Amino acid sequence: MQISHAGRQTPGEINSSPMAPSNIRLKIPGKNYGTPVPMTEEDILDVIEKFVFTAKIARETGFTGVQFHSAHGYLLSEFLSPDINNRNDAWGGDIENRARIHLEIIKRCREEVGEDFPISVKMNSADFQKGGFAADDSIIVAKMLESAGVDIIEISGGTYEQPKLIGVDDLTINPERSEQRKESTIAREAYFLEYAKDIRKAVSLPLMVTGGFRTKEGIEDALKSNICQIIGIGRPLCADPYCVKKMIAGDLEILPSFEKTLSLGPSILSPSSPFTIIKAINAFGAMAWFYQQIKNMAKGLMPNHKQKLFNAFRADMKADKIALKDYLDH
């Protein structure tokens, strides 16, 4: 079970004054995010206990492990990022203080779930944002997590403002603050493998890398290199739930890349459009398309590969509005 807290990335319709380390608001065109209320010491301790309580319930209800989500700009990730966390108390400042909430969660979690229950942390390799959580920081935090008794670290990257997590390097919400990945890294099949390589030199616990893996050769090379011990597969499984099984059986050499065929339209309407808003609609529309496939499978249906990107985008927005109304009504 993955356990997370949205922090300042909570939609404004849900909470116009979400909790976060500091009062730095997330600004994304077309999206409504409220100005965060800086968490008090009591708030932080309460959130720690809620993470721990959820992990305890996960074990009691039959889950075989938990993962704490500290990537992609969510609350735990926000504490690590110096451009979001500008606190001057025990929970901010140097990297040790910014990582304190993680270490406290892990310590308390171990007390509740025991030593034989796997604990994973999903962590950014970097925020790819000037002044944000950097690759060098991730190495330091990985060492801390290993010392604290974490069993697995998953390597990812990016935030809502710098969405490298979806593998789009030329899309950024705040261009003036963006930090690009190295060309050699962009050229690799897996988005974050290069960063995992540096973390591997610092820790001995198992690493998981998710993002971009498509070929059997690329997956086998990553595992044989000992950079990571676990491969995360996301989008291919969303639209073909049997693709990994086919690859393991030797019936498939390359996992499907549905995202390469998803587009609003040709030319300036494509993902390579010169207009940022069109790029963004294509990128987030593709995410909506995959969401729709997951929802199909949740209903016992197979993925609908014929669904158009814009139709999926509209369907996802409509579903969000219905879910929001239901939430507010209750």
JSON list of C-alpha atoms in Angstrom, two decimals, residues 142-311:
[
{"chain": "A", "resi": 142, "resn": "ALA", "atom": "CA", "xyz": [19.05, 7.74, 0.80]},
{"chain": "A", "resi": 143, "resn": "LYS", "atom": "CA", "xyz": [21.84, 7.10, 3.31]},
{"chain": "A", "resi": 144, "resn": "MET", "atom": "CA", "xyz": [19.61, 8.38, 6.13]},
{"chain": "A", "resi": 145, "resn": "LEU", "atom": "CA", "xyz": [16.74, 6.17, 5.05]},
{"chain": "A", "resi": 146, "resn": "GLU", "atom": "CA", "xyz": [18.95, 3.11, 4.91]},
{"chain": "A", "resi": 147, "resn": "SER", "atom": "CA", "xyz": [20.29, 3.82, 8.39]},
{"chain": "A", "resi": 148, "resn": "ALA", "atom": "CA", "xyz": [16.71, 4.27, 9.63]},
{"chain": "A", "resi": 149, "resn": "GLY", "atom": "CA", "xyz": [15.79, 0.77, 8.49]},
{"chain": "A", "resi": 150, "resn": "VAL", "atom": "CA", "xyz": [13.97, 1.34, 5.21]},
{"chain": "A", "resi": 151, "resn": "ASP", "atom": "CA", "xyz": [13.88, -1.83, 3.10]},
{"chain": "A", "resi": 152, "resn": "ILE", "atom": "CA", "xyz": [13.49, -0.37, -0.41]},
{"chain": "A", "resi": 153, "resn": "ILE", "atom": "CA", "xyz": [13.89, 3.05, -2.01]},
{"chain": "A", "resi": 154, "resn": "GLU", "atom": "CA", "xyz": [12.07, 3.83, -5.25]},
{"chain": "A", "resi": 155, "resn": "ILE", "atom": "CA", "xyz": [13.71, 6.51, -7.40]},
{"chain": "A", "resi": 156, "resn": "SER", "atom": "CA", "xyz": [11.57, 8.98, -9.33]},
{"chain": "A", "resi": 157, "resn": "GLY", "atom": "CA", "xyz": [11.65, 12.74, -9.94]},
{"chain": "A", "resi": 158, "resn": "GLY", "atom": "CA", "xyz": [9.85, 15.98, -10.71]},
{"chain": "A", "resi": 159, "resn": "THR", "atom": "CA", "xyz": [6.84, 17.81, -9.29]},
{"chain": "A", "resi": 160, "resn": "TYR", "atom": "CA", "xyz": [3.59, 19.30, -10.59]},
{"chain": "A", "resi": 161, "resn": "GLU", "atom": "CA", "xyz": [5.61, 22.38, -11.60]},
{"chain": "A", "resi": 162, "resn": "GLN", "atom": "CA", "xyz": [8.36, 20.37, -13.30]},
{"chain": "A", "resi": 163, "resn": "PRO", "atom": "CA", "xyz": [6.59, 17.18, -14.45]},
{"chain": "A", "resi": 164, "resn": "LYS", "atom": "CA", "xyz": [9.59, 15.05, -15.39]},
{"chain": "A", "resi": 165, "resn": "LEU", "atom": "CA", "xyz": [7.73, 12.20, -13.69]},
{"chain": "A", "resi": 166, "resn": "ILE", "atom": "CA", "xyz": [5.71, 11.73, -16.89]},
{"chain": "A", "resi": 167, "resn": "GLY", "atom": "CA", "xyz": [8.82, 11.73, -19.06]},
{"chain": "A", "resi": 168, "resn": "VAL", "atom": "CA", "xyz": [8.24, 15.07, -20.81]},
{"chain": "A", "resi": 169, "resn": "ASP", "atom": "CA", "xyz": [11.45, 17.08, -20.67]},
{"chain": "A", "resi": 170, "resn": "ASP", "atom": "CA", "xyz": [10.32, 20.06, -22.72]},
{"chain": "A", "resi": 171, "resn": "LEU", "atom": "CA", "xyz": [7.22, 20.71, -20.63]},
{"chain": "A", "resi": 172, "resn": "THR", "atom": "CA", "xyz": [7.65, 22.95, -17.62]},
{"chain": "A", "resi": 173, "resn": "ILE", "atom": "CA", "xyz": [5.12, 25.11, -15.82]},
{"chain": "A", "resi": 174, "resn": "ASN", "atom": "CA", "xyz": [7.71, 27.62, -14.59]},
{"chain": "A", "resi": 175, "resn": "PRO", "atom": "CA", "xyz": [10.45, 27.73, -17.28]},
{"chain": "A", "resi": 176, "resn": "GLU", "atom": "CA", "xyz": [12.56, 30.32, -15.48]},
{"chain": "A", "resi": 177, "resn": "ARG", "atom": "CA", "xyz": [12.98, 27.94, -12.53]},
{"chain": "A", "resi": 178, "resn": "SER", "atom": "CA", "xyz": [13.40, 24.70, -14.46]},
{"chain": "A", "resi": 179, "resn": "GLU", "atom": "CA", "xyz": [16.55, 22.59, -14.34]},
{"chain": "A", "resi": 180, "resn": "GLN", "atom": "CA", "xyz": [16.95, 20.27, -17.30]},
{"chain": "A", "resi": 181, "resn": "ARG", "atom": "CA", "xyz": [18.29, 16.76, -17.08]},
{"chain": "A", "resi": 182, "resn": "LYS", "atom": "CA", "xyz": [21.56, 15.96, -18.83]},
{"chain": "A", "resi": 183, "resn": "GLU", "atom": "CA", "xyz": [21.23, 15.03, -22.50]},
{"chain": "A", "resi": 184, "resn": "SER", "atom": "CA", "xyz": [22.86, 11.66, -21.78]},
{"chain": "A", "resi": 185, "resn": "THR", "atom": "CA", "xyz": [20.19, 11.00, -19.17]},
{"chain": "A", "resi": 186, "resn": "ILE", "atom": "CA", "xyz": [17.32, 12.05, -21.44]},
{"chain": "A", "resi": 187, "resn": "ALA", "atom": "CA", "xyz": [18.60, 9.68, -24.12]},
{"chain": "A", "resi": 188, "resn": "ARG", "atom": "CA", "xyz": [18.39, 6.67, -21.82]},
{"chain": "A", "resi": 189, "resn": "GLU", "atom": "CA", "xyz": [15.40, 4.38, -21.95]},
{"chain": "A", "resi": 190, "resn": "ALA", "atom": "CA", "xyz": [14.65, 4.76, -18.22]},
{"chain": "A", "resi": 191, "resn": "TYR", "atom": "CA", "xyz": [14.17, 8.33, -17.01]},
{"chain": "A", "resi": 192, "resn": "PHE", "atom": "CA", "xyz": [15.87, 8.10, -13.61]},
{"chain": "A", "resi": 193, "resn": "LEU", "atom": "CA", "xyz": [18.37, 5.25, -13.98]},
{"chain": "A", "resi": 194, "resn": "GLU", "atom": "CA", "xyz": [21.36, 7.61, -14.14]},
{"chain": "A", "resi": 195, "resn": "TYR", "atom": "CA", "xyz": [20.44, 9.08, -10.75]},
{"chain": "A", "resi": 196, "resn": "ALA", "atom": "CA", "xyz": [19.87, 5.63, -9.27]},
{"chain": "A", "resi": 197, "resn": "LYS", "atom": "CA", "xyz": [23.39, 4.75, -10.37]},
{"chain": "A", "resi": 198, "resn": "ASP", "atom": "CA", "xyz": [24.80, 7.49, -8.13]},
{"chain": "A", "resi": 199, "resn": "ILE", "atom": "CA", "xyz": [22.56, 6.50, -5.22]},
{"chain": "A", "resi": 200, "resn": "ARG", "atom": "CA", "xyz": [23.61, 2.86, -5.63]},
{"chain": "A", "resi": 201, "resn": "LYS", "atom": "CA", "xyz": [27.20, 3.86, -4.87]},
{"chain": "A", "resi": 202, "resn": "ALA", "atom": "CA", "xyz": [26.08, 5.25, -1.51]},
{"chain": "A", "resi": 203, "resn": "VAL", "atom": "CA", "xyz": [23.68, 2.57, -0.25]},
{"chain": "A", "resi": 204, "resn": "SER", "atom": "CA", "xyz": [23.36, -1.21, -0.32]},
{"chain": "A", "resi": 205, "resn": "LEU", "atom": "CA", "xyz": [19.61, -1.64, 0.17]},
{"chain": "A", "resi": 206, "resn": "PRO", "atom": "CA", "xyz": [17.46, -2.64, -2.83]},
{"chain": "A", "resi": 207, "resn": "LEU", "atom": "CA", "xyz": [16.55, 0.17, -5.24]},
{"chain": "A", "resi": 208, "resn": "MET", "atom": "CA", "xyz": [13.52, 0.37, -7.49]},
{"chain": "A", "resi": 209, "resn": "VAL", "atom": "CA", "xyz": [13.46, 2.52, -10.62]},
{"chain": "A", "resi": 210, "resn": "THR", "atom": "CA", "xyz": [10.22, 3.42, -12.37]},
{"chain": "A", "resi": 211, "resn": "GLY", "atom": "CA", "xyz": [9.69, 5.40, -15.55]},
{"chain": "A", "resi": 212, "resn": "GLY", "atom": "CA", "xyz": [10.42, 4.75, -19.20]},
{"chain": "A", "resi": 213, "resn": "PHE", "atom": "CA", "xyz": [11.31, 1.04, -19.20]},
{"chain": "A", "resi": 214, "resn": "ARG", "atom": "CA", "xyz": [9.97, -0.52, -22.37]},
{"chain": "A", "resi": 215, "resn": "THR", "atom": "CA", "xyz": [12.42, -3.06, -23.79]},
{"chain": "A", "resi": 216, "resn": "LYS", "atom": "CA", "xyz": [13.29, -6.45, -22.37]},
{"chain": "A", "resi": 217, "resn": "GLU", "atom": "CA", "xyz": [16.94, -5.68, -23.12]},
{"chain": "A", "resi": 218, "resn": "GLY", "atom": "CA", "xyz": [16.80, -2.40, -21.20]},
{"chain": "A", "resi": 219, "resn": "ILE", "atom": "CA", "xyz": [15.15, -4.03, -18.21]},
{"chain": "A", "resi": 220, "resn": "GLU", "atom": "CA", "xyz": [17.62, -6.92, -18.14]},
{"chain": "A", "resi": 221, "resn": "ASP", "atom": "CA", "xyz": [20.60, -4.56, -18.48]},
{"chain": "A", "resi": 222, "resn": "ALA", "atom": "CA", "xyz": [19.39, -2.44, -15.56]},
{"chain": "A", "resi": 223, "resn": "LEU", "atom": "CA", "xyz": [19.02, -5.50, -13.35]},
{"chain": "A", "resi": 224, "resn": "LYS", "atom": "CA", "xyz": [22.31, -7.09, -14.41]},
{"chain": "A", "resi": 225, "resn": "SER", "atom": "CA", "xyz": [24.17, -3.84, -13.75]},
{"chain": "A", "resi": 226, "resn": "ASN", "atom": "CA", "xyz": [23.01, -4.03, -10.11]},
{"chain": "A", "resi": 227, "resn": "ILE", "atom": "CA", "xyz": [21.93, -0.38, -10.29]},
{"chain": "A", "resi": 228, "resn": "CYS", "atom": "CA", "xyz": [18.46, -1.48, -9.23]},
{"chain": "A", "resi": 229, "resn": "GLN", "atom": "CA", "xyz": [16.90, -4.70, -8.04]},
{"chain": "A", "resi": 230, "resn": "ILE", "atom": "CA", "xyz": [13.28, -3.89, -8.89]},
{"chain": "A", "resi": 231, "resn": "ILE", "atom": "CA", "xyz": [11.78, -2.45, -12.08]},
{"chain": "A", "resi": 232, "resn": "GLY", "atom": "CA", "xyz": [8.60, -0.40, -11.86]},
{"chain": "A", "resi": 233, "resn": "ILE", "atom": "CA", "xyz": [6.22, -0.61, -14.82]},
{"chain": "A", "resi": 234, "resn": "GLY", "atom": "CA", "xyz": [3.38, 1.90, -14.99]},
{"chain": "A", "resi": 235, "resn": "ARG", "atom": "CA", "xyz": [1.77, 3.00, -18.24]},
{"chain": "A", "resi": 236, "resn": "PRO", "atom": "CA", "xyz": [2.17, -0.24, -20.22]},
{"chain": "A", "resi": 237, "resn": "LEU", "atom": "CA", "xyz": [0.28, -2.14, -17.51]},
{"chain": "A", "resi": 238, "resn": "CYS", "atom": "CA", "xyz": [-2.47, 0.49, -17.43]},
{"chain": "A", "resi": 239, "resn": "ALA", "atom": "CA", "xyz": [-3.42, -0.30, -21.01]},
{"chain": "A", "resi": 240, "resn": "ASP", "atom": "CA", "xyz": [-2.30, -3.93, -21.31]},
{"chain": "A", "resi": 241, "resn": "PRO", "atom": "CA", "xyz": [-2.53, -5.75, -17.97]},
{"chain": "A", "resi": 242, "resn": "TYR", "atom": "CA", "xyz": [-0.88, -8.86, -19.42]},
{"chain": "A", "resi": 243, "resn": "CYS", "atom": "CA", "xyz": [2.11, -7.21, -21.13]},
{"chain": "A", "resi": 244, "resn": "VAL", "atom": "CA", "xyz": [4.67, -8.02, -18.41]},
{"chain": "A", "resi": 245, "resn": "LYS", "atom": "CA", "xyz": [3.45, -11.60, -18.24]},
{"chain": "A", "resi": 246, "resn": "LYS", "atom": "CA", "xyz": [3.94, -11.83, -22.01]},
{"chain": "A", "resi": 247, "resn": "MET", "atom": "CA", "xyz": [7.46, -10.44, -21.74]},
{"chain": "A", "resi": 248, "resn": "ILE", "atom": "CA", "xyz": [8.45, -12.87, -18.98]},
{"chain": "A", "resi": 249, "resn": "ALA", "atom": "CA", "xyz": [7.04, -15.74, -21.06]},
{"chain": "A", "resi": 250, "resn": "GLY", "atom": "CA", "xyz": [9.21, -14.65, -23.99]},
{"chain": "A", "resi": 251, "resn": "ASP", "atom": "CA", "xyz": [6.30, -13.58, -26.18]},
{"chain": "A", "resi": 252, "resn": "LEU", "atom": "CA", "xyz": [7.10, -9.87, -26.08]},
{"chain": "A", "resi": 253, "resn": "GLU", "atom": "CA", "xyz": [10.38, -7.98, -26.48]},
{"chain": "A", "resi": 254, "resn": "ILE", "atom": "CA", "xyz": [9.04, -4.44, -26.17]},
{"chain": "A", "resi": 255, "resn": "LEU", "atom": "CA", "xyz": [6.29, -3.21, -23.86]},
{"chain": "A", "resi": 256, "resn": "PRO", "atom": "CA", "xyz": [3.60, -1.06, -25.51]},
{"chain": "A", "resi": 257, "resn": "SER", "atom": "CA", "xyz": [4.18, 2.70, -25.65]},
{"chain": "A", "resi": 258, "resn": "PHE", "atom": "CA", "xyz": [0.62, 3.94, -26.03]},
{"chain": "A", "resi": 259, "resn": "GLU", "atom": "CA", "xyz": [1.66, 7.46, -25.06]},
{"chain": "A", "resi": 260, "resn": "LYS", "atom": "CA", "xyz": [3.53, 7.84, -28.36]},
{"chain": "A", "resi": 261, "resn": "THR", "atom": "CA", "xyz": [0.30, 7.62, -30.35]},
{"chain": "A", "resi": 262, "resn": "LEU", "atom": "CA", "xyz": [-1.83, 9.83, -28.10]},
{"chain": "A", "resi": 263, "resn": "SER", "atom": "CA", "xyz": [-2.33, 13.35, -29.43]},
{"chain": "A", "resi": 264, "resn": "LEU", "atom": "CA", "xyz": [-4.92, 16.12, -29.58]},
{"chain": "A", "resi": 265, "resn": "GLY", "atom": "CA", "xyz": [-4.24, 16.30, -33.29]},
{"chain": "A", "resi": 266, "resn": "PRO", "atom": "CA", "xyz": [-1.54, 16.84, -35.92]},
{"chain": "A", "resi": 267, "resn": "SER", "atom": "CA", "xyz": [1.05, 19.60, -36.17]},
{"chain": "A", "resi": 268, "resn": "ILE", "atom": "CA", "xyz": [0.49, 22.42, -33.67]},
{"chain": "A", "resi": 269, "resn": "LEU", "atom": "CA", "xyz": [-2.02, 20.26, -31.76]},
{"chain": "A", "resi": 270, "resn": "SER", "atom": "CA", "xyz": [0.55, 17.53, -31.16]},
{"chain": "A", "resi": 271, "resn": "PRO", "atom": "CA", "xyz": [2.77, 17.00, -28.09]},
{"chain": "A", "resi": 272, "resn": "SER", "atom": "CA", "xyz": [5.56, 18.83, -29.97]},
{"chain": "A", "resi": 273, "resn": "SER", "atom": "CA", "xyz": [3.42, 21.96, -30.35]},
{"chain": "A", "resi": 274, "resn": "PRO", "atom": "CA", "xyz": [5.22, 25.30, -29.90]},
{"chain": "A", "resi": 275, "resn": "PHE", "atom": "CA", "xyz": [2.46, 26.33, -27.49]},
{"chain": "A", "resi": 276, "resn": "THR", "atom": "CA", "xyz": [2.96, 25.38, -23.84]},
{"chain": "A", "resi": 277, "resn": "ILE", "atom": "CA", "xyz": [-0.77, 25.10, -23.17]},
{"chain": "A", "resi": 278, "resn": "ILE", "atom": "CA", "xyz": [-1.15, 22.57, -26.01]},
{"chain": "A", "resi": 279, "resn": "LYS", "atom": "CA", "xyz": [1.85, 20.60, -24.74]},
{"chain": "A", "resi": 280, "resn": "ALA", "atom": "CA", "xyz": [0.31, 20.59, -21.27]},
{"chain": "A", "resi": 281, "resn": "ILE", "atom": "CA", "xyz": [-3.10, 19.40, -22.52]},
{"chain": "A", "resi": 282, "resn": "ASN", "atom": "CA", "xyz": [-1.40, 16.61, -24.46]},
{"chain": "A", "resi": 283, "resn": "ALA", "atom": "CA", "xyz": [0.70, 15.56, -21.47]},
{"chain": "A", "resi": 284, "resn": "PHE", "atom": "CA", "xyz": [-2.06, 15.68, -18.88]},
{"chain": "A", "resi": 285, "resn": "GLY", "atom": "CA", "xyz": [-4.58, 14.40, -21.41]},
{"chain": "A", "resi": 286, "resn": "ALA", "atom": "CA", "xyz": [-2.39, 11.33, -21.85]},
{"chain": "A", "resi": 287, "resn": "MET", "atom": "CA", "xyz": [-2.44, 10.85, -18.08]},
{"chain": "A", "resi": 288, "resn": "ALA", "atom": "CA", "xyz": [-6.24, 11.08, -18.18]},
{"chain": "A", "resi": 289, "resn": "TRP", "atom": "CA", "xyz": [-6.32, 8.47, -20.95]},
{"chain": "A", "resi": 290, "resn": "PHE", "atom": "CA", "xyz": [-4.41, 6.03, -18.76]},
{"chain": "A", "resi": 291, "resn": "TYR", "atom": "CA", "xyz": [-6.66, 6.87, -15.79]},
{"chain": "A", "resi": 292, "resn": "GLN", "atom": "CA", "xyz": [-9.65, 5.90, -17.93]},
{"chain": "A", "resi": 293, "resn": "GLN", "atom": "CA", "xyz": [-8.08, 2.55, -18.76]},
{"chain": "A", "resi": 294, "resn": "ILE", "atom": "CA", "xyz": [-7.53, 1.83, -15.06]},
{"chain": "A", "resi": 295, "resn": "LYS", "atom": "CA", "xyz": [-11.16, 2.71, -14.37]},
{"chain": "A", "resi": 296, "resn": "ASN", "atom": "CA", "xyz": [-12.26, 0.36, -17.16]},
{"chain": "A", "resi": 297, "resn": "MET", "atom": "CA", "xyz": [-10.35, -2.50, -15.58]},
{"chain": "A", "resi": 298, "resn": "ALA", "atom": "CA", "xyz": [-11.76, -1.64, -12.14]},
{"chain": "A", "resi": 299, "resn": "LYS", "atom": "CA", "xyz": [-15.21, -2.23, -13.68]},
{"chain": "A", "resi": 300, "resn": "GLY", "atom": "CA", "xyz": [-14.11, -5.62, -15.02]},
{"chain": "A", "resi": 301, "resn": "LEU", "atom": "CA", "xyz": [-13.65, -4.32, -18.56]},
{"chain": "A", "resi": 302, "resn": "MET", "atom": "CA", "xyz": [-10.60, -4.38, -20.79]},
{"chain": "A", "resi": 303, "resn": "PRO", "atom": "CA", "xyz": [-8.80, -1.13, -21.67]},
{"chain": "A", "resi": 304, "resn": "ASN", "atom": "CA", "xyz": [-10.31, 0.84, -24.56]},
{"chain": "A", "resi": 305, "resn": "HIS", "atom": "CA", "xyz": [-7.42, 1.56, -26.91]},
{"chain": "A", "resi": 306, "resn": "LYS", "atom": "CA", "xyz": [-9.72, 3.37, -29.34]},
{"chain": "A", "resi": 307, "resn": "GLN", "atom": "CA", "xyz": [-10.58, 6.13, -26.88]},
{"chain": "A", "resi": 308, "resn": "LYS", "atom": "CA", "xyz": [-9.44, 9.56, -28.09]},
{"chain": "A", "resi": 309, "resn": "LEU", "atom": "CA", "xyz": [-7.15, 11.65, -25.91]},
{"chain": "A", "resi": 310, "resn": "PHE", "atom": "CA", "xyz": [-9.46, 14.67, -25.73]},
{"chain": "A", "resi": 311, "resn": "ASN", "atom": "CA", "xyz": [-12.46, 12.48, -24.90]}
]
